[in-house]
PDB file of C-alpha atoms in Angstrom:
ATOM      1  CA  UNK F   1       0.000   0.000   0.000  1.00  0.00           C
ATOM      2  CA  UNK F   2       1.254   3.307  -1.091  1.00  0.00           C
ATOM      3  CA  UNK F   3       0.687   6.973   0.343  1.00  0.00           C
ATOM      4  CA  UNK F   4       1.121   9.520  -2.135  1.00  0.00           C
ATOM      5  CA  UNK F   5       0.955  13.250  -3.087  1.00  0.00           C
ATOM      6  CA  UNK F   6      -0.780  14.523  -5.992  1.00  0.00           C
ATOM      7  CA  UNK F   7       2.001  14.633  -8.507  1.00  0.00           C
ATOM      8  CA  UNK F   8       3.338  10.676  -8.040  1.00  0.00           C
ATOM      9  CA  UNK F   9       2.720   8.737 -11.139  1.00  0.00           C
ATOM     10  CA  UNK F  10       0.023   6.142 -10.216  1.00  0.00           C
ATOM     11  CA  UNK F  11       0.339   2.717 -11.748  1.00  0.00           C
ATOM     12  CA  UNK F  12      -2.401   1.180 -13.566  1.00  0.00           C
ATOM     13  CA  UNK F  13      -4.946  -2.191 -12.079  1.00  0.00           C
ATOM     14  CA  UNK F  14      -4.994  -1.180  -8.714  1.00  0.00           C
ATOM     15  CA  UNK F  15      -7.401   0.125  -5.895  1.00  0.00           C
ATOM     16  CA  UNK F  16      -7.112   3.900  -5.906  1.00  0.00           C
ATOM     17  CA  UNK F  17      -8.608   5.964  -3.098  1.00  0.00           C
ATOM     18  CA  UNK F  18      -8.602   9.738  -3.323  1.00  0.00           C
ATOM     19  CA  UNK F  19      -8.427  11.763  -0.197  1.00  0.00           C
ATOM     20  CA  UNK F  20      -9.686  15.369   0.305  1.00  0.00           C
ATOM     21  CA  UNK F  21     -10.965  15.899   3.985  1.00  0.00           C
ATOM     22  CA  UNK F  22     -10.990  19.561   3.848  1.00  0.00           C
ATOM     23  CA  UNK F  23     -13.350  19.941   1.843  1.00  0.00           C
ATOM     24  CA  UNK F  24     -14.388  18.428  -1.202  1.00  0.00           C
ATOM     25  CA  UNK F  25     -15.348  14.946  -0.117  1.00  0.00           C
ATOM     26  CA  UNK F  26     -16.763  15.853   2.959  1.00  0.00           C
ATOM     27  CA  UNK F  27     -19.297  18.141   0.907  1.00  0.00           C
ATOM     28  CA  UNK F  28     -19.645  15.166  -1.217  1.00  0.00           C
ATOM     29  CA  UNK F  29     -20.740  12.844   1.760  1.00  0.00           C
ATOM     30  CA  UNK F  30     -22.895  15.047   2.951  1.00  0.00           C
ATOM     31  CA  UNK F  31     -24.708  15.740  -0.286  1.00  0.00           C
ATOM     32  CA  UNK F  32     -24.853  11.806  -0.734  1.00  0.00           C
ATOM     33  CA  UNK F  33     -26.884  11.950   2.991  1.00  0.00           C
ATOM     34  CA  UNK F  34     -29.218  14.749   1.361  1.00  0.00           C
ATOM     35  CA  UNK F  35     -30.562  12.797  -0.655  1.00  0.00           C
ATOM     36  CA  UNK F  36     -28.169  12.594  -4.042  1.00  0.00           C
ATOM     37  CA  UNK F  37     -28.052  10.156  -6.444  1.00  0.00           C
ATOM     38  CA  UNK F  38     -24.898  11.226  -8.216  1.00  0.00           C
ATOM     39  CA  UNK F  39     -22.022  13.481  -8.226  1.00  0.00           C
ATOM     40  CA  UNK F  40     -20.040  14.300 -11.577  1.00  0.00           C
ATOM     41  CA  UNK F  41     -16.915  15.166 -10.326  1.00  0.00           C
ATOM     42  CA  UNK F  42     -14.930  17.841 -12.792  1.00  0.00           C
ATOM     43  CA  UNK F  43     -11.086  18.318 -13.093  1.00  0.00           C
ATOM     44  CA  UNK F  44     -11.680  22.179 -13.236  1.00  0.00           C
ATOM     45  CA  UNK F  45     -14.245  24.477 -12.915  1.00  0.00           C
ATOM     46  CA  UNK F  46     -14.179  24.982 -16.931  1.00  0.00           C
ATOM     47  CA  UNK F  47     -15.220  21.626 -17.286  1.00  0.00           C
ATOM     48  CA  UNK F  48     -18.047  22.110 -14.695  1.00  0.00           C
ATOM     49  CA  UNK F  49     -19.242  24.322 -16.380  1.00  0.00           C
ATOM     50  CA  UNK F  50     -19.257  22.830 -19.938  1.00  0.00           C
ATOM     51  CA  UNK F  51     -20.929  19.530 -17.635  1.00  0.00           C
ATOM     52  CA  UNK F  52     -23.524  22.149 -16.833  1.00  0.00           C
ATOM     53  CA  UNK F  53     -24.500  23.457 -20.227  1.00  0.00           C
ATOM     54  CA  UNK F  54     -24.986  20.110 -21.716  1.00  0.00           C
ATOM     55  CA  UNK F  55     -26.822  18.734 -18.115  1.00  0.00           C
ATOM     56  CA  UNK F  56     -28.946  22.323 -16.944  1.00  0.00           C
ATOM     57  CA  UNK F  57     -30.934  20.376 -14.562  1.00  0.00           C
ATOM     58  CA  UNK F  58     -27.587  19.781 -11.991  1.00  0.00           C
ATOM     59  CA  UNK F  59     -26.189  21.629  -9.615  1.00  0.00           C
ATOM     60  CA  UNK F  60     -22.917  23.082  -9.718  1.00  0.00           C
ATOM     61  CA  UNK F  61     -20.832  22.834  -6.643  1.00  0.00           C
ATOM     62  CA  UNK F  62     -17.541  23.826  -6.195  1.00  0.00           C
ATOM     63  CA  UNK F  63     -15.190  26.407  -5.577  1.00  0.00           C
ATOM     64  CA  UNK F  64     -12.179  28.444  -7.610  1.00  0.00           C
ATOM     65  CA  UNK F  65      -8.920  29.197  -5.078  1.00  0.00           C
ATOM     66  CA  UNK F  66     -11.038  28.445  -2.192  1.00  0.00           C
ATOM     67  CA  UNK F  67     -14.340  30.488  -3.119  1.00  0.00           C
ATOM     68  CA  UNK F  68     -17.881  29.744  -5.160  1.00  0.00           C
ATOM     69  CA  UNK F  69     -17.426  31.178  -8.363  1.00  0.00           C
ATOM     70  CA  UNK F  70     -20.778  33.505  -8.785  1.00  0.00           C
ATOM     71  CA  UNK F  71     -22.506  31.005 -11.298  1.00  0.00           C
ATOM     72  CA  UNK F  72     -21.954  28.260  -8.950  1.00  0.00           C
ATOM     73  CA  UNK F  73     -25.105  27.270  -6.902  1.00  0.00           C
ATOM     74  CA  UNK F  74     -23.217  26.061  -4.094  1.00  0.00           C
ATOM     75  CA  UNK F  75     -19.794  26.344  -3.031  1.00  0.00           C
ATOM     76  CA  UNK F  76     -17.242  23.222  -1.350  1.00  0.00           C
ATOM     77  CA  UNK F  77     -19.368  23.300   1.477  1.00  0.00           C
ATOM     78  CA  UNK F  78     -20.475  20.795   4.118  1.00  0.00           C
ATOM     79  CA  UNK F  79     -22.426  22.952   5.697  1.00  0.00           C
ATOM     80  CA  UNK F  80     -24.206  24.674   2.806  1.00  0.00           C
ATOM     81  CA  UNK F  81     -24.892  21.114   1.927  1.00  0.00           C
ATOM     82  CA  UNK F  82     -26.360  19.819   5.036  1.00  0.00           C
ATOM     83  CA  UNK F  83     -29.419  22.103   4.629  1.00  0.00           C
ATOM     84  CA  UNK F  84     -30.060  22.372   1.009  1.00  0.00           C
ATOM     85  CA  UNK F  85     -32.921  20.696  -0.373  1.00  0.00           C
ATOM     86  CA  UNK F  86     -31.025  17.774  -2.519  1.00  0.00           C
ATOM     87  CA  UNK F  87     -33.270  15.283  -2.530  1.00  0.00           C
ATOM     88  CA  UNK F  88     -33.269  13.267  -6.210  1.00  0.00           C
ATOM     89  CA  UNK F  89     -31.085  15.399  -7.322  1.00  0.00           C
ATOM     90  CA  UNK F  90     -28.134  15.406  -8.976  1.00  0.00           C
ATOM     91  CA  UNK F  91     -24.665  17.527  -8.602  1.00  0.00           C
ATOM     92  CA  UNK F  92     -22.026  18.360 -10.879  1.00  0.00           C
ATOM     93  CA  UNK F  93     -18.625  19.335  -8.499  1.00  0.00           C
ATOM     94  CA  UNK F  94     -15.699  21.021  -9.163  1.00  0.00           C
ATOM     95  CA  UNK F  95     -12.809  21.824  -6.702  1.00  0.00           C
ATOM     96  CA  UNK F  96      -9.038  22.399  -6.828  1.00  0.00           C
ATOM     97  CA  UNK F  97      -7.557  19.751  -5.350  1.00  0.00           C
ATOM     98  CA  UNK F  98     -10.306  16.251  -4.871  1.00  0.00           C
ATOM     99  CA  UNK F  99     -12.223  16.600  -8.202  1.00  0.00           C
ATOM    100  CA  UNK F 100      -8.652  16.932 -10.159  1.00  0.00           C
ATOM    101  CA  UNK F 101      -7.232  14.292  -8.210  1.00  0.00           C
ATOM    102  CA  UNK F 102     -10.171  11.867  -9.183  1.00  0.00           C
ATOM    103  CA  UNK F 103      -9.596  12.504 -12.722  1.00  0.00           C
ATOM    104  CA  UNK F 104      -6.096  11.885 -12.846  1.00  0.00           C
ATOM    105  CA  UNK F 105      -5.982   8.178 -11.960  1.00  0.00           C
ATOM    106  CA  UNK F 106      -5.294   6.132 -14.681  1.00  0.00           C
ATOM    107  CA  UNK F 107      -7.347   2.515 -15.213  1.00  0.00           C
ATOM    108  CA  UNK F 108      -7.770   1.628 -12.220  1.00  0.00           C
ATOM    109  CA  UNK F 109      -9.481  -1.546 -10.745  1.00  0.00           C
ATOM    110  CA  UNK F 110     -11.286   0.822  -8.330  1.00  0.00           C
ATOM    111  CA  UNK F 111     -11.480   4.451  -7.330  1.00  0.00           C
ATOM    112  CA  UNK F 112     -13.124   5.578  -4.356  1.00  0.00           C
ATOM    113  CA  UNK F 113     -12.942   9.296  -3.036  1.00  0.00           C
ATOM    114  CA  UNK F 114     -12.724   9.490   1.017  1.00  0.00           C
ATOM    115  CA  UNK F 115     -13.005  12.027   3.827  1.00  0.00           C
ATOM    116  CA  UNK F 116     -13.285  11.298   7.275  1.00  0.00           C
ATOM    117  CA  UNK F 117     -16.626  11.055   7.214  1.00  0.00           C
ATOM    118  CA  UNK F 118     -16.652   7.782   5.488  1.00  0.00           C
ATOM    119  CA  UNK F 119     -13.146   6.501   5.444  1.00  0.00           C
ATOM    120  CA  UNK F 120     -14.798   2.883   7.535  1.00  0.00           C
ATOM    121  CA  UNK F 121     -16.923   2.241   5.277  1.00  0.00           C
ATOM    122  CA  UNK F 122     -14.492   2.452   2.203  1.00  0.00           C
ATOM    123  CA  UNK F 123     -12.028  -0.024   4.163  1.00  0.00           C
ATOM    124  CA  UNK F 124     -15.005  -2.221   4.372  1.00  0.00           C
ATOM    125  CA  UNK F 125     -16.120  -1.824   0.773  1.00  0.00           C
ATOM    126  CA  UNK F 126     -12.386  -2.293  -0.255  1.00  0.00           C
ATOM    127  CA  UNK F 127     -11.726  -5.180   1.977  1.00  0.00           C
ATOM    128  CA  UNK F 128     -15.223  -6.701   0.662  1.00  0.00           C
ATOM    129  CA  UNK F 129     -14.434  -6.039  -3.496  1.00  0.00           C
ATOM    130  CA  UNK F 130     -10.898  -5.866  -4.075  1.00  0.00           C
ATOM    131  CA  UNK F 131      -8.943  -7.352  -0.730  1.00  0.00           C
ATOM    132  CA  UNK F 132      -5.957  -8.423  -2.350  1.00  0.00           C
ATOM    133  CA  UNK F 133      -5.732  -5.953  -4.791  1.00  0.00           C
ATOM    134  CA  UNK F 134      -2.444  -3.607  -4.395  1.00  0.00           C
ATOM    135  CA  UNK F 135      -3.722  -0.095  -2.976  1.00  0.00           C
ATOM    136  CA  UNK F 136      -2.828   3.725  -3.690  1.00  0.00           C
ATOM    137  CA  UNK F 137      -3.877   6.620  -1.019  1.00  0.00           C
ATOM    138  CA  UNK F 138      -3.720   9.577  -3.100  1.00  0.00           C
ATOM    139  CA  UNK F 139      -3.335  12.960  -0.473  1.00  0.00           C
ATOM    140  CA  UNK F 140      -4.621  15.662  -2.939  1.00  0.00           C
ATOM    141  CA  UNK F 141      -3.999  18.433  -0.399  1.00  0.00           C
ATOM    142  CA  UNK F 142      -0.386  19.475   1.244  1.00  0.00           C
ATOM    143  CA  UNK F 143      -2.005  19.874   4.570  1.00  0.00           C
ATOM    144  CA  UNK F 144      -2.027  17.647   7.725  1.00  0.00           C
ATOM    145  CA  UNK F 145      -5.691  16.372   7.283  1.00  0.00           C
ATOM    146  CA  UNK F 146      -5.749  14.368   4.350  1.00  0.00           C
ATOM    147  CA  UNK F 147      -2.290  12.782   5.314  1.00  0.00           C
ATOM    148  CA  UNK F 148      -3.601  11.580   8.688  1.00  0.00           C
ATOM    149  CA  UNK F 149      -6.852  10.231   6.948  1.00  0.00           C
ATOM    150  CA  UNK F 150      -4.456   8.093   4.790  1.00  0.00           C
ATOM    151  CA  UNK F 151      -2.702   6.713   7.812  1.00  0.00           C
ATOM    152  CA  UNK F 152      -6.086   5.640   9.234  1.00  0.00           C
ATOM    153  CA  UNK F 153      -7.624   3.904   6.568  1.00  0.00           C
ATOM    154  CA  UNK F 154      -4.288   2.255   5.843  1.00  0.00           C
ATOM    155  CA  UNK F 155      -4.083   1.237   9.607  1.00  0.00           C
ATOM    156  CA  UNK F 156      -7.846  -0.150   8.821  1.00  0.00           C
ATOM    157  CA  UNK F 157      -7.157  -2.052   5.714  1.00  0.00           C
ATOM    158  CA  UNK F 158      -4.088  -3.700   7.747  1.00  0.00           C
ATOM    159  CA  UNK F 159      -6.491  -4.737  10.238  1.00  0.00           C
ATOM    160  CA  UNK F 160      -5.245  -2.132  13.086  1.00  0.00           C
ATOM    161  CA  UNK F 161      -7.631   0.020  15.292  1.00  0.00           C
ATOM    162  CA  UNK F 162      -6.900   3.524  15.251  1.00  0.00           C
ATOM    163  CA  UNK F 163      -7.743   6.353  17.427  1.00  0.00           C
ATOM    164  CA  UNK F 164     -10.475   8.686  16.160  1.00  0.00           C
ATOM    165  CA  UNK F 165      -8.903  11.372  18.144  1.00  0.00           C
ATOM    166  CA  UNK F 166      -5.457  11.096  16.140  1.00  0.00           C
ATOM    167  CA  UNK F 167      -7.467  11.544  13.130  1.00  0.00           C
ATOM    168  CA  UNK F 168      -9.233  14.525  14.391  1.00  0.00           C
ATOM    169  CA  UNK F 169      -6.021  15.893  16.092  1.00  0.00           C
ATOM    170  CA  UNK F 170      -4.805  15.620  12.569  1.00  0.00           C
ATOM    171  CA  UNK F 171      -7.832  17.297  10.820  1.00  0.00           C
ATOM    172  CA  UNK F 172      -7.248  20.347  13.355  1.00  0.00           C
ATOM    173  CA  UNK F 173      -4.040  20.871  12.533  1.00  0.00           C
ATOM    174  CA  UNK F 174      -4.732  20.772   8.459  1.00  0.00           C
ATOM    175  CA  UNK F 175      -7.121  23.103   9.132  1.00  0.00           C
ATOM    176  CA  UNK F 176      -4.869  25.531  11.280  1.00  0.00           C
ATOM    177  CA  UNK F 177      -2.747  25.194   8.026  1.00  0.00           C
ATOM    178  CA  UNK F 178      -5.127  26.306   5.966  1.00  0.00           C
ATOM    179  CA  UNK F 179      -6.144  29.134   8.260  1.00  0.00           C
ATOM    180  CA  UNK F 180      -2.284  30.501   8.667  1.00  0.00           C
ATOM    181  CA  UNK F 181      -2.517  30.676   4.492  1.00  0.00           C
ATOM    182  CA  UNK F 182      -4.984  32.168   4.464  1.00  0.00           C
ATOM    183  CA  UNK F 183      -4.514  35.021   6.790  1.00  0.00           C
ATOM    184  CA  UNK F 184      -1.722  36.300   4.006  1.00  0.00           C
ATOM    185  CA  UNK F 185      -4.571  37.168   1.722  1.00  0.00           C
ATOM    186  CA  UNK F 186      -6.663  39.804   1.095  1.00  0.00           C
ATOM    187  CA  UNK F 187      -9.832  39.784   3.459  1.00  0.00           C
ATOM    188  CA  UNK F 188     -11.978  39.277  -0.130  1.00  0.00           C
ATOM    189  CA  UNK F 189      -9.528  36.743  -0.616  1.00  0.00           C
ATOM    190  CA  UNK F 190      -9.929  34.652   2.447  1.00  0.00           C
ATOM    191  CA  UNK F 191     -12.039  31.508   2.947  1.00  0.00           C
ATOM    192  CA  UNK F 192     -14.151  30.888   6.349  1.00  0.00           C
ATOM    193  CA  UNK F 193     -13.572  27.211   7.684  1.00  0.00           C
ATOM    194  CA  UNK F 194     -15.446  27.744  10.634  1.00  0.00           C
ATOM    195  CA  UNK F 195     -18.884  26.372   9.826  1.00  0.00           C
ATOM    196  CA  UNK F 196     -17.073  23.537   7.845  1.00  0.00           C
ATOM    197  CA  UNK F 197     -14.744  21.625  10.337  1.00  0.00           C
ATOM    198  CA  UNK F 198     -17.550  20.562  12.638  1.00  0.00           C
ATOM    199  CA  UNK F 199     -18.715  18.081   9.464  1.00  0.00           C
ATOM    200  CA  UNK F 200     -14.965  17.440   8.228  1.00  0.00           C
ATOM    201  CA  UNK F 201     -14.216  16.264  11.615  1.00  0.00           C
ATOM    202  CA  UNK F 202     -17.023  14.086  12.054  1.00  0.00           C
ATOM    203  CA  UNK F 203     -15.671  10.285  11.752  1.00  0.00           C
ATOM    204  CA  UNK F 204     -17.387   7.750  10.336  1.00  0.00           C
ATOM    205  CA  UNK F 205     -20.516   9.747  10.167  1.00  0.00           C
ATOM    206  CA  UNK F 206     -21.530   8.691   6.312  1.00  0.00           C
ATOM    207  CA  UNK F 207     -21.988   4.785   6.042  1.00  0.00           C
ATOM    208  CA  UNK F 208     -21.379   4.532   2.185  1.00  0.00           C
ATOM    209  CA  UNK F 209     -18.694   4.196  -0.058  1.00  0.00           C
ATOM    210  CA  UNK F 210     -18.485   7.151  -2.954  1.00  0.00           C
ATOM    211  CA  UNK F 211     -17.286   5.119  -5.640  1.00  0.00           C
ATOM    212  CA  UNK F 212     -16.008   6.546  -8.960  1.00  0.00           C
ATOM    213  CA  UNK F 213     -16.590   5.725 -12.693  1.00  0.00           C
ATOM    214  CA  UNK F 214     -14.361   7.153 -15.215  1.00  0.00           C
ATOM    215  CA  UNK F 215     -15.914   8.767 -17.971  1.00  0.00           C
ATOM    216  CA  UNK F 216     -14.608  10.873 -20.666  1.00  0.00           C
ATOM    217  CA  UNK F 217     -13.295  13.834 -19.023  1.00  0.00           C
ATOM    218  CA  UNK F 218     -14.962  13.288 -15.375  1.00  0.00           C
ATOM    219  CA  UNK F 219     -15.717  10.805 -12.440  1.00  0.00           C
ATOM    220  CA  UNK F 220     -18.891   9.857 -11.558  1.00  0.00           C
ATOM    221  CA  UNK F 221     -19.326   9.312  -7.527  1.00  0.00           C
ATOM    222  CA  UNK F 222     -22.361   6.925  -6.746  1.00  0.00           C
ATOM    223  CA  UNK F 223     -23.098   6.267  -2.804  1.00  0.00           C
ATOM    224  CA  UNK F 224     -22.998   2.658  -2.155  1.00  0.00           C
ATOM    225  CA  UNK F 225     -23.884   1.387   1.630  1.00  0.00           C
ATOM    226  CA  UNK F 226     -21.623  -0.639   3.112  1.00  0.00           C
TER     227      UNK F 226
END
């Protein structure tokens, strides 16, 4: 089992699980609980939008250095999720680092996107579909958070027990990362993790697996239980 940043080459027929706590796939999970029945996942927001003109009945989600874009209905958001009316619906989503990272994995057997929220139940679905199958962690952020969510679902699929709190500890400290960033910028410039962390934090929460299907220039997510 490999742990890798986002500019390793990945090698082809293996399990390939995309990380991105803070925030895409948490807003993902949560938009799965609301009631979604799919998420196209875009490698930019230009190909959101194109997604968008040929599909005008889904929502565009997502987020351009940080922020919504103003044609966007919703931004990376957890929390923006978790009381939108979703139900039957279905999302287009476009970030900087999860959605990109998602489209960059080349034939794999599987490819699952993760966050905290439901990083058991993809060890389960992996250990169920594809147990012997070598295994990539792809860490599409820099930051703590997505590193220490890729130690705990390797420590899972090796059959350890690890400590929620590490992984929160870890989340934290991502997320006073991202706050000391952004603090350089302009105020206009800044992005407010506040209402956000509560959800990215939230372990084991979502009891799915958000497995991808490549298409032609995106993934599609489906929510399967496990």
């Amino acid at each position: 089992m490999s742990i890798v940043g986002m500019d390793a080459e990945i090698a082809t027929g293996g399990v390939v699980v995309v990380i991105d706590v803070i925030r895409a796939f948490t807003t993902a999970a949560v938009a799965f609980e609301r009631g979604v029945t799919e998420i196209a996942c875009a490698p930019s927001v230009e190909v959101g939008r194109g997604l968008r003109r040929l599909h005008p009945d889904r929502l565009l989600v997502g987020e351009a250095n940080g922020l919504k874009p103003p044609d966007f209905d919703f931004g990376n958001s957890p929390f923006e999720m978790s009381t939108a009316q979703l139900d039957g619906r279905r999302l287009i989503q476009a970030t900087s680092n999860g959605t990109l990272g998602l489209a960059r994995c080349p034939d794999p057997a599987a490819l699952l996107a993760v966050s905290a929220l439901n990083v058991g139940a993809t060890a389960r679905w992996i250990a169920s579909n594809h147990a012997d199958i070598p295994r990539t962690l792809i860490c599409t952020g820099r930051t703590a958070e997505d590193w220490a969510c890729a130690r705990y679902l390797a420590d899972l699929l090796d059959g350890s027990a690890p400590a929620w709190a590490d992984l929160v500890t870890g989340i934290m400290h991502g997320a006073a990362e991202h706050a000391h960033a952004y603090a350089r910028l302009p105020a206009s410039e800044r992005v407010d993790l506040s209402g956000n962390l509560r959800f990215c934090c939230d372990v084991d929460r979502s009891e799915f697996a958000m497995v991808g299907e490549a298409r032609k220039d995106h993934v599609v997510l489906a929510k399967v239980p496990c």
